[in-house]
Amino acid sequence: MGANDTATMTSVVGQSVLRKEDARFLTGTGQYTDDVSMPRQTYAYFLRSPHAHANIDSIDVAKAKQSPGVVDIFTGADLQGVNGLPCGWLITGTDGKPMNEPPHPVLAQGKVRYVGDAVALVIAESPAQAKDAAEQIVVDYDVLPSAVDSLDALADGAPQIHEQAPGNRCYTWALGDKAAVDAAFANAAHVTKIDIVNNRLIPNAIEPRAALAHYDRANDEYTLYVANQNPHVERLLMTAFVLGLPEHKVRVIAPDVGGGFGSKIYLYPEETAMVFASKKIHRPIKWAAERSESFLSDAHGRDHVTHAELALDKDGKFLAMRVHTTANMGAYLSTFASCIPTILYATLLAGQYTTPAIYCEVAAAFTNTAPVDAYRGAGRPEATYVVERIVSQAAMEMGIAQDEIRRRNFVREFPYQTPVALNYDIGDYEQTLDAAMEMADVAGFPARKAEAQKRGKLRGLGYAAYIEACGLAPSNIAGALGARAGLFEAGQVRVHPTGSVTVFTGSHSHGQGHETTFAQIVAGRLGVPVENVSVVHGDTGRIPFGMGTYGSRSLAVGGTAIVKALDKIVAKGKKIAAHLLEAAESDIEFRDGKFTVAGTDRSKAFAEIALSAYVPHNYPLGTLEPGLDETAFYDPTNFTYPAGTHICEVEIDPDTGVVDVVAFSACDDFGNIINPMIVEGQVHGGVAQGLGQALREQCVYDRDSGQLLTGSLMDYALPRADDVPSFNVATKVTPCTHNPLGAKGCGEAGAIGAPAAMMNAVMDALAPVGVTHFDMPASPYRVWNAIRAAHGHA
């Protein structure tokens, strides 16, 4: 923005404007991928492996092809020459060698490596006919031993999953100064050690994955409708790396998407096989996953086994931290899998603290399980869990109050260079801690604990002071760390002759409310009504090349791209206004939707300038093109760093093990906020997911057979309404210093801070009955067993 422009957005920014998109969702008129149909459409069904690990000796599809309604059947043999699915991030190991990167075939070729591995694609006139025909396919499997646990997979004698990954090791990677850490530990007054498991999760978006692939013979072009978070990335990976198609010949459309949480970022085998097959049969192919398929084949999250140590001086100041994590990658490398337990994890181990030296080593293992990739928070929840669990444990061991040990170690001077690569630009961690403690009525907790004790209940209070790196970019840093693509974002602002506006964004909305918040930004900058702004996303045929939505990047990166395009709109508007008002361009100010000559009452409304832009003889400036349509790309110079404090209060019934979350308070710093209502909703949703991980959810595979034991909602416990308390949330603001919005991102914070806060509360409650170690989830049976074990019962 220029010096004589409006320095801040008008009043619509910062207001809880009702979500524009909700009208269609609440009335059932949204259009999801499964709502799209085409003439002569066929239906796909994927035959999946029932075994965790097996050689495929033969596949006989002859009888299945004779089944009623069958159009065609494809197996891995039909896709010879098609490349495997790529991984978008290269990790270099401690040995200086690139990670082991075995092929990820679109359909299994010669071997299956997890229960749910796609073996054959059956295409028929109806979903039922495709499913019936799949039952007629005869696959001769030679079943092999399997390894589903990461530690088992790396052990000597474990079954070899990929020839290209000896010992099932993807990489061993490290970050930090090991010598400095070792020296600090040698001189420490106190060392706290902890062993923790970050439990494996299954995403369970309300809309299962779906796709509709069509090949147009007349134009030699493909169209793919797909439930996806980043359509341009989907197209790039599929065309350039797998199918070898010209990118401009493939249009990817991600319409309304019913949640993603990371699981819809990736290029999956199903839509890739369907695009390939659509040209073979010259008919559209549609597929929507059944919930049981989603459990088996969607990318899972978390699954870390960690040993951590914290060195402190006699006053509780942190001297050093060392961490060893074994990360389960699943059977294949998913799109961003390799960077989750490394770049997005170890770099956050400083937390909000001035720990001088940190060393983290990560061993990544292939196992006979579904691939593991980013899930809401993506490495940041895992890092926060390690940091905040060990900080709480250290406070208990040293007899220091939970808030005090944090205060003694907070970063207070900015910018702050951490020992694990990141540079925090701004923050005020004490103010969010103070606010959270007041909201949680920490002062009144002893009385509540005593009252609960009279009723035979156990009360606990848990803290988590988290920080995350968001606004995923900048490309130069990400590239240096192994990213195989840029992480910029694009925005196009098209002002129509009447002054209404259409925004085209490379970000994708699947619950975040972009159609409202982006409209607020435009309305605030141009002084037009919010209802006169439309936002278009999710269609590679209409939007500029963008990197999509993940890592809480939409506002900080995508929003800034829009702001930069708006700056160009205003700059051109000034040229036109200067001519119409017979003034120097440098004298034109733009404020509240008007171009005004400074110091006068002469002005032109934005709508007048918009119309004039399309009537070029009104401003014969020679070099100025007609129209008012601008595009900008934005690549940040740093990450953004949302932070805050979450405080959880629980009550446990020792007779049943039931954990009741009686209160949850969160004070977050997301920088400047465009729509407080949407931000609050994002925090609520994130905390609910964090509660799910802490108290309910756990993906379990049988260690002998490799079968998924939690393969339905009967066995995999999602949180329900009565599990969730009324959240008490607030925000503080330290604006981001390197984007014009001052925004940091908010979509993942709840899922990052909540698990540690809840488990610290559980441990605080269980400490008086002798429970010294406990891993998520704190389900009633597990809690009850832990209490019994502490009392000496088997």
PDB file of N, CA and C in Angstrom, residues 663-741:
ATOM      1  N   ALA A 663     -13.194 -28.614  31.695  1.00  0.00           N
ATOM      2  CA  ALA A 663     -12.955 -27.249  31.224  1.00  0.00           C
ATOM      3  C   ALA A 663     -11.754 -27.243  30.296  1.00  0.00           C
ATOM      4  N   PHE A 664     -11.835 -26.389  29.283  1.00  0.00           N
ATOM      5  CA  PHE A 664     -10.697 -26.231  28.375  1.00  0.00           C
ATOM      6  C   PHE A 664     -10.627 -24.763  27.976  1.00  0.00           C
ATOM      7  N   SER A 665      -9.485 -24.145  28.275  1.00  0.00           N
ATOM      8  CA  SER A 665      -9.277 -22.729  27.977  1.00  0.00           C
ATOM      9  C   SER A 665      -8.095 -22.590  27.027  1.00  0.00           C
ATOM     10  N   ALA A 666      -8.261 -21.745  26.016  1.00  0.00           N
ATOM     11  CA  ALA A 666      -7.206 -21.556  25.026  1.00  0.00           C
ATOM     12  C   ALA A 666      -7.069 -20.077  24.719  1.00  0.00           C
ATOM     13  N   CYS A 667      -5.880 -19.569  24.865  1.00  0.00           N
ATOM     14  CA  CYS A 667      -5.584 -18.210  24.420  1.00  0.00           C
ATOM     15  C   CYS A 667      -4.496 -18.302  23.358  1.00  0.00           C
ATOM     16  N   ASP A 668      -4.824 -17.865  22.149  1.00  0.00           N
ATOM     17  CA  ASP A 668      -3.937 -18.025  21.002  1.00  0.00           C
ATOM     18  C   ASP A 668      -3.571 -16.677  20.412  1.00  0.00           C
ATOM     19  N   ASP A 669      -2.393 -16.606  19.819  1.00  0.00           N
ATOM     20  CA  ASP A 669      -1.941 -15.430  19.079  1.00  0.00           C
ATOM     21  C   ASP A 669      -1.830 -15.823  17.613  1.00  0.00           C
ATOM     22  N   PHE A 670      -2.833 -15.416  16.827  1.00  0.00           N
ATOM     23  CA  PHE A 670      -2.861 -15.722  15.399  1.00  0.00           C
ATOM     24  C   PHE A 670      -2.516 -14.501  14.554  1.00  0.00           C
ATOM     25  N   GLY A 671      -1.953 -13.482  15.185  1.00  0.00           N
ATOM     26  CA  GLY A 671      -1.734 -12.247  14.454  1.00  0.00           C
ATOM     27  C   GLY A 671      -3.055 -11.536  14.245  1.00  0.00           C
ATOM     28  N   ASN A 672      -3.110 -10.695  13.231  1.00  0.00           N
ATOM     29  CA  ASN A 672      -4.356  -9.994  12.926  1.00  0.00           C
ATOM     30  C   ASN A 672      -5.411 -10.975  12.437  1.00  0.00           C
ATOM     31  N   ILE A 673      -6.644 -10.739  12.824  1.00  0.00           N
ATOM     32  CA  ILE A 673      -7.734 -11.665  12.529  1.00  0.00           C
ATOM     33  C   ILE A 673      -8.732 -10.994  11.591  1.00  0.00           C
ATOM     34  N   ILE A 674      -9.089 -11.683  10.526  1.00  0.00           N
ATOM     35  CA  ILE A 674     -10.036 -11.144   9.551  1.00  0.00           C
ATOM     36  C   ILE A 674     -11.470 -11.377  10.004  1.00  0.00           C
ATOM     37  N   ASN A 675     -11.767 -12.596  10.483  1.00  0.00           N
ATOM     38  CA  ASN A 675     -13.129 -12.940  10.895  1.00  0.00           C
ATOM     39  C   ASN A 675     -13.071 -13.719  12.203  1.00  0.00           C
ATOM     40  N   PRO A 676     -13.332 -13.071  13.336  1.00  0.00           N
ATOM     41  CA  PRO A 676     -13.204 -13.748  14.634  1.00  0.00           C
ATOM     42  C   PRO A 676     -14.085 -14.980  14.771  1.00  0.00           C
ATOM     43  N   MET A 677     -15.290 -14.957  14.200  1.00  0.00           N
ATOM     44  CA  MET A 677     -16.189 -16.106  14.313  1.00  0.00           C
ATOM     45  C   MET A 677     -15.589 -17.344  13.640  1.00  0.00           C
ATOM     46  N   ILE A 678     -15.031 -17.150  12.454  1.00  0.00           N
ATOM     47  CA  ILE A 678     -14.429 -18.275  11.738  1.00  0.00           C
ATOM     48  C   ILE A 678     -13.205 -18.786  12.489  1.00  0.00           C
ATOM     49  N   VAL A 679     -12.415 -17.881  13.026  1.00  0.00           N
ATOM     50  CA  VAL A 679     -11.247 -18.285  13.802  1.00  0.00           C
ATOM     51  C   VAL A 679     -11.668 -19.105  15.018  1.00  0.00           C
ATOM     52  N   GLU A 680     -12.682 -18.654  15.723  1.00  0.00           N
ATOM     53  CA  GLU A 680     -13.153 -19.393  16.894  1.00  0.00           C
ATOM     54  C   GLU A 680     -13.632 -20.784  16.499  1.00  0.00           C
ATOM     55  N   GLY A 681     -14.323 -20.874  15.368  1.00  0.00           N
ATOM     56  CA  GLY A 681     -14.770 -22.187  14.893  1.00  0.00           C
ATOM     57  C   GLY A 681     -13.613 -23.114  14.564  1.00  0.00           C
ATOM     58  N   GLN A 682     -12.554 -22.542  13.965  1.00  0.00           N
ATOM     59  CA  GLN A 682     -11.377 -23.349  13.661  1.00  0.00           C
ATOM     60  C   GLN A 682     -10.720 -23.869  14.938  1.00  0.00           C
ATOM     61  N   VAL A 683     -10.643 -23.023  15.968  1.00  0.00           N
ATOM     62  CA  VAL A 683     -10.056 -23.458  17.237  1.00  0.00           C
ATOM     63  C   VAL A 683     -10.914 -24.553  17.859  1.00  0.00           C
ATOM     64  N   HIS A 684     -12.230 -24.367  17.866  1.00  0.00           N
ATOM     65  CA  HIS A 684     -13.121 -25.386  18.424  1.00  0.00           C
ATOM     66  C   HIS A 684     -12.909 -26.732  17.720  1.00  0.00           C
ATOM     67  N   GLY A 685     -12.897 -26.706  16.390  1.00  0.00           N
ATOM     68  CA  GLY A 685     -12.719 -27.955  15.651  1.00  0.00           C
ATOM     69  C   GLY A 685     -11.382 -28.607  15.923  1.00  0.00           C
ATOM     70  N   GLY A 686     -10.319 -27.798  15.981  1.00  0.00           N
ATOM     71  CA  GLY A 686      -8.995 -28.344  16.253  1.00  0.00           C
ATOM     72  C   GLY A 686      -8.885 -28.946  17.637  1.00  0.00           C
ATOM     73  N   VAL A 687      -9.466 -28.265  18.629  1.00  0.00           N
ATOM     74  CA  VAL A 687      -9.420 -28.796  19.986  1.00  0.00           C
ATOM     75  C   VAL A 687     -10.216 -30.101  20.074  1.00  0.00           C
ATOM     76  N   ALA A 688     -11.345 -30.169  19.381  1.00  0.00           N
ATOM     77  CA  ALA A 688     -12.128 -31.411  19.382  1.00  0.00           C
ATOM     78  C   ALA A 688     -11.321 -32.561  18.784  1.00  0.00           C
ATOM     79  N   GLN A 689     -10.567 -32.274  17.715  1.00  0.00           N
ATOM     80  CA  GLN A 689      -9.720 -33.327  17.145  1.00  0.00           C
ATOM     81  C   GLN A 689      -8.573 -33.672  18.082  1.00  0.00           C
ATOM     82  N   GLY A 690      -8.031 -32.670  18.742  1.00  0.00           N
ATOM     83  CA  GLY A 690      -6.994 -32.952  19.728  1.00  0.00           C
ATOM     84  C   GLY A 690      -7.514 -33.789  20.874  1.00  0.00           C
ATOM     85  N   LEU A 691      -8.744 -33.516  21.298  1.00  0.00           N
ATOM     86  CA  LEU A 691      -9.383 -34.337  22.329  1.00  0.00           C
ATOM     87  C   LEU A 691      -9.546 -35.768  21.836  1.00  0.00           C
ATOM     88  N   GLY A 692      -9.918 -35.911  20.566  1.00  0.00           N
ATOM     89  CA  GLY A 692     -10.048 -37.256  20.002  1.00  0.00           C
ATOM     90  C   GLY A 692      -8.766 -38.046  20.117  1.00  0.00           C
ATOM     91  N   GLN A 693      -7.640 -37.402  19.772  1.00  0.00           N
ATOM     92  CA  GLN A 693      -6.367 -38.111  19.875  1.00  0.00           C
ATOM     93  C   GLN A 693      -6.017 -38.414  21.321  1.00  0.00           C
ATOM     94  N   ALA A 694      -6.222 -37.441  22.209  1.00  0.00           N
ATOM     95  CA  ALA A 694      -5.795 -37.612  23.590  1.00  0.00           C
ATOM     96  C   ALA A 694      -6.618 -38.639  24.345  1.00  0.00           C
ATOM     97  N   LEU A 695      -7.907 -38.713  24.054  1.00  0.00           N
ATOM     98  CA  LEU A 695      -8.798 -39.521  24.887  1.00  0.00           C
ATOM     99  C   LEU A 695      -9.482 -40.671  24.178  1.00  0.00           C
ATOM    100  N   ARG A 696      -9.547 -40.681  22.854  1.00  0.00           N
ATOM    101  CA  ARG A 696     -10.400 -41.659  22.187  1.00  0.00           C
ATOM    102  C   ARG A 696      -9.716 -42.449  21.068  1.00  0.00           C
ATOM    103  N   GLU A 697      -9.064 -41.773  20.151  1.00  0.00           N
ATOM    104  CA  GLU A 697      -8.690 -42.389  18.877  1.00  0.00           C
ATOM    105  C   GLU A 697      -7.372 -43.154  18.948  1.00  0.00           C
ATOM    106  N   GLN A 698      -7.350 -44.293  18.285  1.00  0.00           N
ATOM    107  CA  GLN A 698      -6.107 -45.060  18.154  1.00  0.00           C
ATOM    108  C   GLN A 698      -6.266 -46.073  17.035  1.00  0.00           C
ATOM    109  N   CYS A 699      -5.462 -45.914  16.007  1.00  0.00           N
ATOM    110  CA  CYS A 699      -5.436 -46.880  14.915  1.00  0.00           C
ATOM    111  C   CYS A 699      -4.562 -48.061  15.347  1.00  0.00           C
ATOM    112  N   VAL A 700      -5.125 -49.261  15.248  1.00  0.00           N
ATOM    113  CA  VAL A 700      -4.416 -50.456  15.713  1.00  0.00           C
ATOM    114  C   VAL A 700      -4.391 -51.512  14.611  1.00  0.00           C
ATOM    115  N   TYR A 701      -3.210 -52.002  14.313  1.00  0.00           N
ATOM    116  CA  TYR A 701      -3.026 -53.152  13.428  1.00  0.00           C
ATOM    117  C   TYR A 701      -2.628 -54.362  14.273  1.00  0.00           C
ATOM    118  N   ASP A 702      -3.074 -55.527  13.879  1.00  0.00           N
ATOM    119  CA  ASP A 702      -2.656 -56.756  14.536  1.00  0.00           C
ATOM    120  C   ASP A 702      -1.192 -57.022  14.195  1.00  0.00           C
ATOM    121  N   ARG A 703      -0.355 -57.207  15.222  1.00  0.00           N
ATOM    122  CA  ARG A 703       1.079 -57.340  14.980  1.00  0.00           C
ATOM    123  C   ARG A 703       1.450 -58.664  14.343  1.00  0.00           C
ATOM    124  N   ASP A 704       0.565 -59.642  14.395  1.00  0.00           N
ATOM    125  CA  ASP A 704       0.866 -60.929  13.761  1.00  0.00           C
ATOM    126  C   ASP A 704       0.383 -60.984  12.315  1.00  0.00           C
ATOM    127  N   SER A 705      -0.876 -60.629  12.098  1.00  0.00           N
ATOM    128  CA  SER A 705      -1.459 -60.763  10.758  1.00  0.00           C
ATOM    129  C   SER A 705      -1.362 -59.495   9.931  1.00  0.00           C
ATOM    130  N   GLY A 706      -1.158 -58.339  10.567  1.00  0.00           N
ATOM    131  CA  GLY A 706      -1.141 -57.083   9.839  1.00  0.00           C
ATOM    132  C   GLY A 706      -2.521 -56.551   9.501  1.00  0.00           C
ATOM    133  N   GLN A 707      -3.566 -57.185  10.032  1.00  0.00           N
ATOM    134  CA  GLN A 707      -4.928 -56.726   9.765  1.00  0.00           C
ATOM    135  C   GLN A 707      -5.230 -55.461  10.557  1.00  0.00           C
ATOM    136  N   LEU A 708      -5.993 -54.557   9.937  1.00  0.00           N
ATOM    137  CA  LEU A 708      -6.434 -53.353  10.624  1.00  0.00           C
ATOM    138  C   LEU A 708      -7.566 -53.731  11.575  1.00  0.00           C
ATOM    139  N   LEU A 709      -7.336 -53.566  12.860  1.00  0.00           N
ATOM    140  CA  LEU A 709      -8.334 -53.950  13.865  1.00  0.00           C
ATOM    141  C   LEU A 709      -9.342 -52.843  14.133  1.00  0.00           C
ATOM    142  N   THR A 710      -8.976 -51.621  13.802  1.00  0.00           N
ATOM    143  CA  THR A 710      -9.885 -50.486  14.014  1.00  0.00           C
ATOM    144  C   THR A 710     -10.365 -49.985  12.656  1.00  0.00           C
ATOM    145  N   GLY A 711     -11.044 -50.845  11.946  1.00  0.00           N
ATOM    146  CA  GLY A 711     -11.411 -50.565  10.561  1.00  0.00           C
ATOM    147  C   GLY A 711     -12.805 -50.020  10.362  1.00  0.00           C
ATOM    148  N   SER A 712     -13.462 -49.609  11.416  1.00  0.00           N
ATOM    149  CA  SER A 712     -14.789 -49.015  11.283  1.00  0.00           C
ATOM    150  C   SER A 712     -15.047 -48.118  12.479  1.00  0.00           C
ATOM    151  N   LEU A 713     -16.125 -47.376  12.417  1.00  0.00           N
ATOM    152  CA  LEU A 713     -16.477 -46.491  13.525  1.00  0.00           C
ATOM    153  C   LEU A 713     -16.999 -47.256  14.729  1.00  0.00           C
ATOM    154  N   MET A 714     -17.167 -48.558  14.582  1.00  0.00           N
ATOM    155  CA  MET A 714     -17.492 -49.395  15.740  1.00  0.00           C
ATOM    156  C   MET A 714     -16.256 -49.647  16.600  1.00  0.00           C
ATOM    157  N   ASP A 715     -15.087 -49.585  15.969  1.00  0.00           N
ATOM    158  CA  ASP A 715     -13.840 -49.914  16.672  1.00  0.00           C
ATOM    159  C   ASP A 715     -12.909 -48.721  16.832  1.00  0.00           C
ATOM    160  N   TYR A 716     -13.098 -47.720  15.996  1.00  0.00           N
ATOM    161  CA  TYR A 716     -12.269 -46.522  16.052  1.00  0.00           C
ATOM    162  C   TYR A 716     -13.124 -45.417  16.659  1.00  0.00           C
ATOM    163  N   ALA A 717     -12.757 -44.963  17.848  1.00  0.00           N
ATOM    164  CA  ALA A 717     -13.636 -44.103  18.642  1.00  0.00           C
ATOM    165  C   ALA A 717     -13.390 -42.629  18.360  1.00  0.00           C
ATOM    166  N   LEU A 718     -14.243 -42.030  17.550  1.00  0.00           N
ATOM    167  CA  LEU A 718     -14.198 -40.588  17.364  1.00  0.00           C
ATOM    168  C   LEU A 718     -14.876 -39.888  18.542  1.00  0.00           C
ATOM    169  N   PRO A 719     -14.448 -38.671  18.872  1.00  0.00           N
ATOM    170  CA  PRO A 719     -15.124 -37.953  19.959  1.00  0.00           C
ATOM    171  C   PRO A 719     -16.568 -37.624  19.579  1.00  0.00           C
ATOM    172  N   ARG A 720     -17.431 -37.649  20.563  1.00  0.00           N
ATOM    173  CA  ARG A 720     -18.840 -37.313  20.350  1.00  0.00           C
ATOM    174  C   ARG A 720     -19.156 -36.019  21.084  1.00  0.00           C
ATOM    175  N   ALA A 721     -20.368 -35.528  20.844  1.00  0.00           N
ATOM    176  CA  ALA A 721     -20.737 -34.225  21.407  1.00  0.00           C
ATOM    177  C   ALA A 721     -20.609 -34.209  22.922  1.00  0.00           C
ATOM    178  N   ASP A 722     -20.993 -35.310  23.571  1.00  0.00           N
ATOM    179  CA  ASP A 722     -20.947 -35.296  25.040  1.00  0.00           C
ATOM    180  C   ASP A 722     -19.543 -35.508  25.594  1.00  0.00           C
ATOM    181  N   ASP A 723     -18.555 -35.722  24.729  1.00  0.00           N
ATOM    182  CA  ASP A 723     -17.158 -35.781  25.174  1.00  0.00           C
ATOM    183  C   ASP A 723     -16.536 -34.388  25.266  1.00  0.00           C
ATOM    184  N   VAL A 724     -17.179 -33.413  24.621  1.00  0.00           N
ATOM    185  CA  VAL A 724     -16.553 -32.114  24.399  1.00  0.00           C
ATOM    186  C   VAL A 724     -17.172 -31.062  25.308  1.00  0.00           C
ATOM    187  N   PRO A 725     -16.362 -30.366  26.087  1.00  0.00           N
ATOM    188  CA  PRO A 725     -16.912 -29.319  26.962  1.00  0.00           C
ATOM    189  C   PRO A 725     -17.190 -28.044  26.171  1.00  0.00           C
ATOM    190  N   SER A 726     -17.728 -27.059  26.831  1.00  0.00           N
ATOM    191  CA  SER A 726     -17.868 -25.734  26.246  1.00  0.00           C
ATOM    192  C   SER A 726     -16.503 -25.055  26.323  1.00  0.00           C
ATOM    193  N   PHE A 727     -15.900 -24.804  25.183  1.00  0.00           N
ATOM    194  CA  PHE A 727     -14.544 -24.262  25.161  1.00  0.00           C
ATOM    195  C   PHE A 727     -14.558 -22.776  25.529  1.00  0.00           C
ATOM    196  N   ASN A 728     -13.510 -22.370  26.215  1.00  0.00           N
ATOM    197  CA  ASN A 728     -13.316 -20.972  26.573  1.00  0.00           C
ATOM    198  C   ASN A 728     -12.111 -20.483  25.792  1.00  0.00           C
ATOM    199  N   VAL A 729     -12.334 -19.692  24.744  1.00  0.00           N
ATOM    200  CA  VAL A 729     -11.240 -19.309  23.857  1.00  0.00           C
ATOM    201  C   VAL A 729     -11.122 -17.800  23.765  1.00  0.00           C
ATOM    202  N   ALA A 730      -9.899 -17.341  23.550  1.00  0.00           N
ATOM    203  CA  ALA A 730      -9.623 -15.910  23.390  1.00  0.00           C
ATOM    204  C   ALA A 730      -8.373 -15.776  22.535  1.00  0.00           C
ATOM    205  N   THR A 731      -8.136 -14.569  22.065  1.00  0.00           N
ATOM    206  CA  THR A 731      -6.940 -14.311  21.263  1.00  0.00           C
ATOM    207  C   THR A 731      -6.226 -13.056  21.753  1.00  0.00           C
ATOM    208  N   LYS A 732      -4.926 -13.065  21.559  1.00  0.00           N
ATOM    209  CA  LYS A 732      -4.077 -11.888  21.701  1.00  0.00           C
ATOM    210  C   LYS A 732      -3.406 -11.659  20.346  1.00  0.00           C
ATOM    211  N   VAL A 733      -2.896 -10.461  20.129  1.00  0.00           N
ATOM    212  CA  VAL A 733      -2.369 -10.148  18.802  1.00  0.00           C
ATOM    213  C   VAL A 733      -0.964  -9.576  18.880  1.00  0.00           C
ATOM    214  N   THR A 734      -0.025 -10.269  18.227  1.00  0.00           N
ATOM    215  CA  THR A 734       1.239  -9.660  17.819  1.00  0.00           C
ATOM    216  C   THR A 734       1.300  -9.891  16.312  1.00  0.00           C
ATOM    217  N   PRO A 735       1.107  -8.854  15.514  1.00  0.00           N
ATOM    218  CA  PRO A 735       0.986  -9.044  14.064  1.00  0.00           C
ATOM    219  C   PRO A 735       2.260  -9.610  13.444  1.00  0.00           C
ATOM    220  N   CYS A 736       2.081 -10.531  12.524  1.00  0.00           N
ATOM    221  CA  CYS A 736       3.223 -11.042  11.764  1.00  0.00           C
ATOM    222  C   CYS A 736       3.930  -9.869  11.101  1.00  0.00           C
ATOM    223  N   THR A 737       5.253  -9.888  11.143  1.00  0.00           N
ATOM    224  CA  THR A 737       6.026  -8.732  10.669  1.00  0.00           C
ATOM    225  C   THR A 737       6.322  -8.753   9.180  1.00  0.00           C
ATOM    226  N   HIS A 738       6.048  -9.869   8.497  1.00  0.00           N
ATOM    227  CA  HIS A 738       6.519  -9.951   7.111  1.00  0.00           C
ATOM    228  C   HIS A 738       5.427 -10.228   6.088  1.00  0.00           C
ATOM    229  N   ASN A 739       4.147 -10.105   6.475  1.00  0.00           N
ATOM    230  CA  ASN A 739       3.112 -10.068   5.444  1.00  0.00           C
ATOM    231  C   ASN A 739       2.182  -8.898   5.737  1.00  0.00           C
ATOM    232  N   PRO A 740       1.607  -8.283   4.700  1.00  0.00           N
ATOM    233  CA  PRO A 740       0.843  -7.040   4.893  1.00  0.00           C
ATOM    234  C   PRO A 740      -0.422  -7.214   5.707  1.00  0.00           C
ATOM    235  N   LEU A 741      -0.941  -8.439   5.806  1.00  0.00           N
ATOM    236  CA  LEU A 741      -2.121  -8.679   6.619  1.00  0.00           C
ATOM    237  C   LEU A 741      -1.782  -8.811   8.102  1.00  0.00           C
TER     238      LEU A 741
END
